[in-house]
Short mmCIF file of C-alpha atoms in Angstrom, two decimals:
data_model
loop_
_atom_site.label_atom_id
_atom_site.label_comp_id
_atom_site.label_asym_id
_atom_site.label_seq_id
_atom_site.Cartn_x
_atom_site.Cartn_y
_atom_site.Cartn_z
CA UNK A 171 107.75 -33.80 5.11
CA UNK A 172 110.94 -34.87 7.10
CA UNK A 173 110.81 -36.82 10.15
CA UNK A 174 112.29 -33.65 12.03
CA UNK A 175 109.42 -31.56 10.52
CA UNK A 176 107.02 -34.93 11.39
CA UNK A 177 108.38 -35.01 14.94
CA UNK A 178 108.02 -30.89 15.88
CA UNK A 179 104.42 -31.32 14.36
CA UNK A 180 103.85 -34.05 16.72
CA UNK A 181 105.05 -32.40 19.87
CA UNK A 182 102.58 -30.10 19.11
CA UNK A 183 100.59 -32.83 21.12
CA UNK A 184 102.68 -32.38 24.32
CA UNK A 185 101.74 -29.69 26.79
CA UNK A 186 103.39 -27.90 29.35
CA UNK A 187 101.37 -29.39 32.81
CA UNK A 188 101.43 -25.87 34.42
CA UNK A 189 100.62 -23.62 31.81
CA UNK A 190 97.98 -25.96 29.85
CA UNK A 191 99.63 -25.04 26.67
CA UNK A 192 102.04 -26.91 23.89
CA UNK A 193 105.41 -26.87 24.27
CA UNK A 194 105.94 -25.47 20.57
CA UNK A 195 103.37 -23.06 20.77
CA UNK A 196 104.93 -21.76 24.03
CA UNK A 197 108.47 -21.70 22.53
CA UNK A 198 110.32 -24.67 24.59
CA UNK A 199 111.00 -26.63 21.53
CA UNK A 200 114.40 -26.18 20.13
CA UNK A 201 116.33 -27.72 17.16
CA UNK A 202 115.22 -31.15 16.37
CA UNK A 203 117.53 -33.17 14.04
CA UNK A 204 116.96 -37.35 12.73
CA UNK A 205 119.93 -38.81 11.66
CA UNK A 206 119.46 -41.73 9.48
CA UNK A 207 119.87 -44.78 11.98
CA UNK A 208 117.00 -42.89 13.49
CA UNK A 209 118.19 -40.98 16.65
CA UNK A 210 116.30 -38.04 17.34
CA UNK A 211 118.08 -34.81 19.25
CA UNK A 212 115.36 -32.78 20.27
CA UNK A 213 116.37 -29.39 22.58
CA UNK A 214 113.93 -28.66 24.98
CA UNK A 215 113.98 -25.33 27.17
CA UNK A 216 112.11 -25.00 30.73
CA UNK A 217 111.43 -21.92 32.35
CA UNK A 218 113.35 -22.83 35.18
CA UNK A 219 116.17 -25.32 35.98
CA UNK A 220 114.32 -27.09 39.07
CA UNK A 221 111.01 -27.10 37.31
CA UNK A 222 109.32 -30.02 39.23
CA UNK A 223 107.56 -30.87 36.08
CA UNK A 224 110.48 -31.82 34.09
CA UNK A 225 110.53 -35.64 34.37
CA UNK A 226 106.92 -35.54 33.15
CA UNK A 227 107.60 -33.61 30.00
CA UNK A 228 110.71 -35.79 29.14
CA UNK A 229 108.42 -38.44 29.16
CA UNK A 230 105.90 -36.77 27.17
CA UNK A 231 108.45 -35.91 24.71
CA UNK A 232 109.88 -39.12 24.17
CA UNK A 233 106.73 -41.17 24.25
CA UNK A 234 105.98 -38.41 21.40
CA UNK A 235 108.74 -38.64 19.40
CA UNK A 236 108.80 -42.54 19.14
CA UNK A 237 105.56 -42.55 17.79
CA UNK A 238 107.05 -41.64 14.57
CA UNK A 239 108.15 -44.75 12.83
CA UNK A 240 111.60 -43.19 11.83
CA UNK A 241 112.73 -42.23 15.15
CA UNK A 242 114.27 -45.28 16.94
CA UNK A 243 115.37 -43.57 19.91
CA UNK A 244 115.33 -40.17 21.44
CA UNK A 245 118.56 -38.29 22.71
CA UNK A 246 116.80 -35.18 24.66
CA UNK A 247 119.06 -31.64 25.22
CA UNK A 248 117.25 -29.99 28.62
CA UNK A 249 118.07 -26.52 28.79
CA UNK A 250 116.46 -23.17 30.61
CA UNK A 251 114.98 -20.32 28.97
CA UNK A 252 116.63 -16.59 28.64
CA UNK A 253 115.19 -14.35 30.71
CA UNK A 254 113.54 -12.86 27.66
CA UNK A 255 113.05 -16.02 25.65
CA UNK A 256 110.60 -16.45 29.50
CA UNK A 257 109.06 -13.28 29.22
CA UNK A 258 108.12 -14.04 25.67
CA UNK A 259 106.87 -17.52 26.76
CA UNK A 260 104.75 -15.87 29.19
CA UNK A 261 103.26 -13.62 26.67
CA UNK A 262 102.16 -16.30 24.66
CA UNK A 263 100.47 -18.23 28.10
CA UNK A 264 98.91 -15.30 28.30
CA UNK A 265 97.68 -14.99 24.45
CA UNK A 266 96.93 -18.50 24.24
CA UNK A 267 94.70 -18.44 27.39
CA UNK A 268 93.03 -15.48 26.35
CA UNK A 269 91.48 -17.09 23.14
CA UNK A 270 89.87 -20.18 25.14
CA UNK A 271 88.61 -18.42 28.07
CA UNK A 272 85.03 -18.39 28.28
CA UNK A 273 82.66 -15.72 26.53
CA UNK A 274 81.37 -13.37 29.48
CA UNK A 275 79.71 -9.67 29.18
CA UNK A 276 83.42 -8.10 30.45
CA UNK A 277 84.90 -6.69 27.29
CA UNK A 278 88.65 -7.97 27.09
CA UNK A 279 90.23 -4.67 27.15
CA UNK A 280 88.79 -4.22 30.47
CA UNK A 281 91.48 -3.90 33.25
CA UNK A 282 90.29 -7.15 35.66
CA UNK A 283 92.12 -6.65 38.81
CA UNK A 284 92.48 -8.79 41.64
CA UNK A 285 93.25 -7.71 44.87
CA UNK A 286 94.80 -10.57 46.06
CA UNK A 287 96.81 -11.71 49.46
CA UNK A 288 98.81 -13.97 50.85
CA UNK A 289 97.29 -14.02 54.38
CA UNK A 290 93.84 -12.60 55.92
CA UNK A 291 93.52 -9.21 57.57
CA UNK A 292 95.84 -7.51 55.95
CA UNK A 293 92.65 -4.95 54.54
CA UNK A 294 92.49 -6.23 51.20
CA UNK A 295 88.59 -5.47 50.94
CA UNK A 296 88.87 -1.45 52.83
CA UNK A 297 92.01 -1.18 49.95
CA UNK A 298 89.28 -2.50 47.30
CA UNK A 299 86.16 -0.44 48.52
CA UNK A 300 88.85 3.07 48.44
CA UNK A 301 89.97 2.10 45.36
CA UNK A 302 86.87 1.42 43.53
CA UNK A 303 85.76 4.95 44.97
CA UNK A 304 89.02 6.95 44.18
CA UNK A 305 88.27 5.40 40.44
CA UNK A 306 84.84 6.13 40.43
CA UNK A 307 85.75 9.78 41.55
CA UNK A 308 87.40 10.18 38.47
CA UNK A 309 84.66 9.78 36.31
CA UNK A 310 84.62 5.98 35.52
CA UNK A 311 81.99 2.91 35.75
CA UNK A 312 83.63 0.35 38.52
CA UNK A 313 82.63 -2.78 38.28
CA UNK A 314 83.37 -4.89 42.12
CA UNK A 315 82.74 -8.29 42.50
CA UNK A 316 83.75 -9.69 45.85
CA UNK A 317 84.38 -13.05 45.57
CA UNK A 318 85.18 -13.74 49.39
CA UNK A 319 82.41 -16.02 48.82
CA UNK A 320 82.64 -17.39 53.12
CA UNK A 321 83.85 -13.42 54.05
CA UNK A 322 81.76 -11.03 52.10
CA UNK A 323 81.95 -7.55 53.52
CA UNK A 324 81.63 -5.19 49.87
CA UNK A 325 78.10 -4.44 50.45
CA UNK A 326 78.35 -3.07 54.01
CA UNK A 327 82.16 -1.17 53.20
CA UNK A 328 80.64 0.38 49.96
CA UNK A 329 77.18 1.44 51.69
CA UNK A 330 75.28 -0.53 48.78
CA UNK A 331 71.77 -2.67 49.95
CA UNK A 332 68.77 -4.15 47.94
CA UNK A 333 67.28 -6.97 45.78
CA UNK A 334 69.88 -8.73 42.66
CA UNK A 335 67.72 -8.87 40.33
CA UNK A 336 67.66 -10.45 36.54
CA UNK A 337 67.16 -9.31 33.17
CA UNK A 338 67.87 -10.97 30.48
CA UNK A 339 69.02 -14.35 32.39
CA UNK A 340 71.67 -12.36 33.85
CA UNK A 341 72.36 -11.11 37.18
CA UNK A 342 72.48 -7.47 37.00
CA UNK A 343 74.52 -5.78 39.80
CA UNK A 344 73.91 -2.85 42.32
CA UNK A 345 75.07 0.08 40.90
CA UNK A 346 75.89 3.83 43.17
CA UNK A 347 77.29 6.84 42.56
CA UNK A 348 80.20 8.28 43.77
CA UNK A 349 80.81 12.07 41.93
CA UNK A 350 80.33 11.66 38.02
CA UNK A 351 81.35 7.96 38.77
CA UNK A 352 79.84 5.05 39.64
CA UNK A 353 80.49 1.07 41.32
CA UNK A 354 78.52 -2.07 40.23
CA UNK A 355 78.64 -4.48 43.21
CA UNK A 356 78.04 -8.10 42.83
CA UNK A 357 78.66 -9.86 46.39
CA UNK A 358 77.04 -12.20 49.07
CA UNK A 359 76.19 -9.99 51.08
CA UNK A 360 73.72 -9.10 48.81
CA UNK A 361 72.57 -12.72 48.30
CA UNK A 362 72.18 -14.16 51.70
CA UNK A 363 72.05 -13.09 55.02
CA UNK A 364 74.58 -10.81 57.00
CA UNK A 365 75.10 -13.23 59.87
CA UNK A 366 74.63 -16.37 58.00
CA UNK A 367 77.43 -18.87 57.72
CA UNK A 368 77.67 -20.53 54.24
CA UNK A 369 78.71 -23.54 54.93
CA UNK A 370 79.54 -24.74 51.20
CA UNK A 371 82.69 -26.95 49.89
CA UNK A 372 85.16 -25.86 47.13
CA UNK A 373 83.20 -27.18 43.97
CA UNK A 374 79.87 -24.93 45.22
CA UNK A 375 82.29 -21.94 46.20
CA UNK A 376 83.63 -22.63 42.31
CA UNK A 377 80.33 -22.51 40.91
CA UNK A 378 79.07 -19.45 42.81
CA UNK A 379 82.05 -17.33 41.91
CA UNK A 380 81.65 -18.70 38.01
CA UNK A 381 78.27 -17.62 38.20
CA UNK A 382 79.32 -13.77 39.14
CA UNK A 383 81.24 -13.83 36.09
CA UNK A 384 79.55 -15.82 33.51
CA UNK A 385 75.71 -14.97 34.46
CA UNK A 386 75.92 -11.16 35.36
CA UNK A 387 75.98 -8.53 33.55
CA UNK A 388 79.07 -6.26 33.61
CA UNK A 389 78.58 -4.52 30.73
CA UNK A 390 79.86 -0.97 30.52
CA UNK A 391 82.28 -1.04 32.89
CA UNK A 392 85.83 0.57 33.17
CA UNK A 393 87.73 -1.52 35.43
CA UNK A 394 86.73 -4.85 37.17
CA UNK A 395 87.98 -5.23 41.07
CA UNK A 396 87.77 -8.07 42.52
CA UNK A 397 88.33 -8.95 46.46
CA UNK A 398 89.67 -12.77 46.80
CA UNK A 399 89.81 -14.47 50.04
CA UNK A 400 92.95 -15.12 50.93
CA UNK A 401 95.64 -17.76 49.53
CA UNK A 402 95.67 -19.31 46.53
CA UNK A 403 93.16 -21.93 46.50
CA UNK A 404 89.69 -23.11 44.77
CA UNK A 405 88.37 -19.33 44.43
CA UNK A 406 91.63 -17.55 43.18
CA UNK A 407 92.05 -20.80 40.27
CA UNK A 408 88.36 -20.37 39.08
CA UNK A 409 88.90 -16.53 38.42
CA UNK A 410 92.23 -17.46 37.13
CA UNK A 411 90.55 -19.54 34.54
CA UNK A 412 88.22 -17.27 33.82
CA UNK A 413 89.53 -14.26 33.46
CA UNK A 414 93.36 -14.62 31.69
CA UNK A 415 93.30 -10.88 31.62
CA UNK A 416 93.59 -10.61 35.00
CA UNK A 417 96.41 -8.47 36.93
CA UNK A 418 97.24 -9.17 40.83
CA UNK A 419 97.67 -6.11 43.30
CA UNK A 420 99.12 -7.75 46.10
CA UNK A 421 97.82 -6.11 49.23
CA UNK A 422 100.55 -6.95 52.83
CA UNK A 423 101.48 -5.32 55.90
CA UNK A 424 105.00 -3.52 56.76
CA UNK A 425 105.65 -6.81 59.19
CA UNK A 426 108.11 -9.18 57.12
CA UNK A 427 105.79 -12.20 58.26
CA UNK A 428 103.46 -10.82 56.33
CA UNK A 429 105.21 -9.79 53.56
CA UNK A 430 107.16 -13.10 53.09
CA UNK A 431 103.38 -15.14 52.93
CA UNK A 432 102.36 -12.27 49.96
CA UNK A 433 104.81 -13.47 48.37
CA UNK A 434 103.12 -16.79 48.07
CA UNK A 435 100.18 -15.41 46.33
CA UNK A 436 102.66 -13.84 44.16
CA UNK A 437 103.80 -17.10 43.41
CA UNK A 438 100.68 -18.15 42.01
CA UNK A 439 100.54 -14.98 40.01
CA UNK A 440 103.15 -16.70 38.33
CA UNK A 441 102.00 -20.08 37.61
CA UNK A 442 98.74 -19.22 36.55
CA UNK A 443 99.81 -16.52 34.20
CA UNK A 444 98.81 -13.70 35.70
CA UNK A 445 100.95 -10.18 35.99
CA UNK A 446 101.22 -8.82 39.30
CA UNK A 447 100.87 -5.22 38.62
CA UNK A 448 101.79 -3.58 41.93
CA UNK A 449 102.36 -3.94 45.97
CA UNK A 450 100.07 -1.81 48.30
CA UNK A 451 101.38 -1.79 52.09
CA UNK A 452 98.68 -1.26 54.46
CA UNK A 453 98.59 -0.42 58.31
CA UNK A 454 101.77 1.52 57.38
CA UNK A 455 102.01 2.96 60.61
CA UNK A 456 99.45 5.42 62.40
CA UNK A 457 100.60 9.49 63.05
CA UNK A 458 99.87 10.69 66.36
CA UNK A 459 97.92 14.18 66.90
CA UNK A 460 101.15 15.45 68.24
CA UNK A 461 102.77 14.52 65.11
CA UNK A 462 105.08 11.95 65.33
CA UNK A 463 104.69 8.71 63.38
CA UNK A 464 104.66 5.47 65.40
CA UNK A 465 105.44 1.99 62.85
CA UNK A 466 103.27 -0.24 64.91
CA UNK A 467 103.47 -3.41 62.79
CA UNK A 468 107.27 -2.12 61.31
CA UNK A 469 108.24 -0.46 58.53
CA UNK A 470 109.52 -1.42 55.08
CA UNK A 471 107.56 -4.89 53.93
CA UNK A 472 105.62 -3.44 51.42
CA UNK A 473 108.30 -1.88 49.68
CA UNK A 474 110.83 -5.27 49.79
CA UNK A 475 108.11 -7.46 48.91
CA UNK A 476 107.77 -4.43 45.64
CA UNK A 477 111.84 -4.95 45.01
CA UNK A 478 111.47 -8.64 44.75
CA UNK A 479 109.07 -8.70 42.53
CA UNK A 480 110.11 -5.83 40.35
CA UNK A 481 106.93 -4.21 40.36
CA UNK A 482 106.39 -0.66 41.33
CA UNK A 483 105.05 -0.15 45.45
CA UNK A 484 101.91 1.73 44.54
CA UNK A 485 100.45 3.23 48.47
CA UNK A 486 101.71 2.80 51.44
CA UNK A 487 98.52 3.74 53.53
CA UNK A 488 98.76 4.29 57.41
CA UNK A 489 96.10 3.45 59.86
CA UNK A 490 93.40 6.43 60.68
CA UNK A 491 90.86 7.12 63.05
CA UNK A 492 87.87 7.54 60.35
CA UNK A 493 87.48 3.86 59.66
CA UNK A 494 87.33 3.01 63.22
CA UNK A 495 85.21 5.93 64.75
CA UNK A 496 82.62 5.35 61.36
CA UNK A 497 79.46 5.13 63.05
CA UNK A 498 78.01 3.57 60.01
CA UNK A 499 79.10 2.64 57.21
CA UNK A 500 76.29 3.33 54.63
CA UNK A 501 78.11 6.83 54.14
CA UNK A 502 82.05 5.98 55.08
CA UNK A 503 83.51 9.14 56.28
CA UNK A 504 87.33 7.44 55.17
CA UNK A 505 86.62 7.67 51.45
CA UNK A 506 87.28 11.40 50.61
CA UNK A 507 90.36 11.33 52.70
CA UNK A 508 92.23 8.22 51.55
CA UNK A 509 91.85 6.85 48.08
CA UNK A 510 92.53 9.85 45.97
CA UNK A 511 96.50 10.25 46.88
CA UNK A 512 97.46 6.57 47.34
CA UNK A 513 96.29 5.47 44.52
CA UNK A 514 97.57 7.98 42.29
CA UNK A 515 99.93 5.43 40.70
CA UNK A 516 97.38 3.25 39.94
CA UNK A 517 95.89 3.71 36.29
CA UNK A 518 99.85 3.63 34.77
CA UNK A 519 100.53 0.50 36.40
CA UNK A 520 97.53 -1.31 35.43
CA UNK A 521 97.91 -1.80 31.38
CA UNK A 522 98.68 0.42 28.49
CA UNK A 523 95.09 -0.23 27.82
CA UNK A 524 93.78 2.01 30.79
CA UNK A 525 89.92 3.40 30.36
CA UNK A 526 89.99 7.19 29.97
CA UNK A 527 87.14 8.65 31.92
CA UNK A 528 83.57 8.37 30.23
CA UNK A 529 81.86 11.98 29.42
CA UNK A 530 78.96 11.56 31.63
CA UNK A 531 75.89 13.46 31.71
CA UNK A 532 74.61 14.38 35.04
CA UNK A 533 74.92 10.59 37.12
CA UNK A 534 75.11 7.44 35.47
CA UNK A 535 72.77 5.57 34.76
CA UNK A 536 70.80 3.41 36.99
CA UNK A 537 72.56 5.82 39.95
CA UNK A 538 70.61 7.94 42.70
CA UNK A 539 72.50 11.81 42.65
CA UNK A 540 72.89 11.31 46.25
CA UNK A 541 75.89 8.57 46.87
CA UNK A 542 74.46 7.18 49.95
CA UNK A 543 70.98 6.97 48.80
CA UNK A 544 70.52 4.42 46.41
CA UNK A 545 69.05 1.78 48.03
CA UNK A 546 66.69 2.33 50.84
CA UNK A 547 64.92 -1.12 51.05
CA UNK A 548 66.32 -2.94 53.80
CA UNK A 549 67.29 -6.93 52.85
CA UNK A 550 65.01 -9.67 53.63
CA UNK A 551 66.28 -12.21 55.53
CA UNK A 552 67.39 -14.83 52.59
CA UNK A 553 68.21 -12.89 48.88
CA UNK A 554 68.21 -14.31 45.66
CA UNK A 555 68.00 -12.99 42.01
CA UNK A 556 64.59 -12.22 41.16
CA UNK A 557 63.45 -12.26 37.77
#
């Protein structure tokens, strides 16, 4: 073996801090040549010319490469990726993530989608609850896990109440039907009290949020949705972690404020790995009785935030009176008129890998017939998974 083939063996060693990965595996490592008074020339490639990380993987790399006793000093060639030399760097992330995440019930070809912003109030959990409904409505299993851990709403929005209960040392979520469709709900709002503050720190918020992955059982689902709080903190790195497969719908307003702080969780997409599939603009503006449109919060975030990004603006849903006037929302009155249209786009933009609908006989199972009466026990006031 050559010291050039010793050296690029070695590196193997050295990962990339952000994406937790070698720097040969990921495709940074260029030619490598030892000449024999025992300089090494090594070219190394970052995904982009200010990474902030580069100082620390020049050290890396040299501390590497003079650890082999024929290299006597180290001549390094910085350089940036193509834009397709990234993409293909990404892929591998990606890959390579994939094959050490943890074993859960959610088969990998699942579609795991997080609906993700950058800012609170924007509607990210109403867009979830429609969407796992418009899915549903088509025939597929939706799994929803609403990991707003301090902000739950899921439980109340979707209409679903009762016990978690376990089987098989796994959580097994509320499940109702919507047409020949159905949504499994894991949330807590389900766990603890409505009104109750949970007044727990990041590592317990981790652990929870784990736990609704790793210790329920998702089996048989068609698509995963799952409502983050919002940012990009503790909550959005654990499911990050988790689940590689993840894509990011970024949910924002028409007002630029809020577009320009999307674009933060956006951000993260990117350093953890994770595609952002889509843009959904909510509060687009409300239309009068008298039919004219008024833009309330202005017009055209949603779709600049899309052209940034390069990713396709998938709804752009205005602000209606059904939500509002609901006067409960154990049967929401706002589901057969929004979801079905806006979310038209959705199933091409996910993955190739989309679910086709499941050939269901009569309602699924574990679902009542009538959508809004599946669970008639009213919560006690603390919850917790009975086995």
């Amino acid at each position: 073996m050559t010291a050039a083939d010793q050296l690029r063996e070695r590196l193997n060693q050295v990962l990339d801090p952000e994406l937790g990965a070698s720097i040969v595996e990921l495709g940074m490592v260029g030619t490598i040549d030892v000449d024999s008074n025992g300089l090494a020339k090594i070219q190394i490639a970052l995904t982009t010319a200010g990474c902030p990380l580069r100082a620390q993987i020049e050290r890396d790399v040299r501390e590497a490469a003079l650890s082999i006793e024929a290299v006597h000093a180290v001549e390094l060639v910085m350089g940036v990726l193509e834009p397709e030399a990234k993409a293909e760097l990404m892929r591998r992330a990606r890959t390579i993530a994939q094959t050490r995440a943890p074993l859960t019930s959610i088969p990998y070809q699942t579609p795991v989608l997080m609906i993700a912003s950058g800012k609170g109030g924007v509607g990210k959990s109403s867009v979830t609850a429609n969407l796992a409904v418009a899915l549903a409505e088509r025939g597929l299993r939706v799994g929803v896990l609403d990991a707003d851990i301090w902000g739950f709403s899921l439980s109340r929005l979707l209409g679903i109440e009762g016990d978690v209960r376990a089987s098989g040392g796994k959580m097994q979520p509320l499940e109702k039907c919507f047409a020949q469709g159905s949504v499994k709900l894991l949330s807590m709002g389900l766990l603890a009290d409505e009104d109750q503050a949970l007044l727990w720190r990041g590592l317990i918020v981790q652990k929870a949020v784990a736990q609704f992955i790793e210790d329920a059982d998702w089996s048989g689902i068609d698509y995963l949705l799952i409502d983050t709080p919002p940012g990009t903190g503790d909550i959005a790195m654990t499911l990050a972690r988790l689940l590689p497969q993840m894509g990011q719908l970024l949910v924002t307003t028409p007002a630029h404020a809020a577009q320009r702080v999307a674009q933060r969780a956006a951000d993260f997409a990117r350093k953890s790995n994770i595609r952002v599939l889509g843009v959904i603009e909510n509060m687009s503006g409300v239309t009068c009785v008298c039919g004219q449109r008024h833009a309330f919060f202005g017009e055209g975030g949603g779709r600049e935030l899309s052209d940034e990004l390069g990713v396709p603006l998938l709804a752009e849903i205005e602000l209606g009176s059904p939500l509002a006037s609901a006067p409960t929302w154990a049967n929401p009155p706002w589901y057969t008129r929004v979801p079905t249209v806006p979310f038209a786009n959705l199933p091409s933009a996910c993955s190739p890998i989309s679910p086709r609908p499941r050939a269901h006989s009569g309602a699924p199972r574990g679902c009542s017939t009538r959508s809004n009466a599946l669970f008639t026990s009213r919560r006690s006031p603390r919850h917790r998974a009975r086995g």
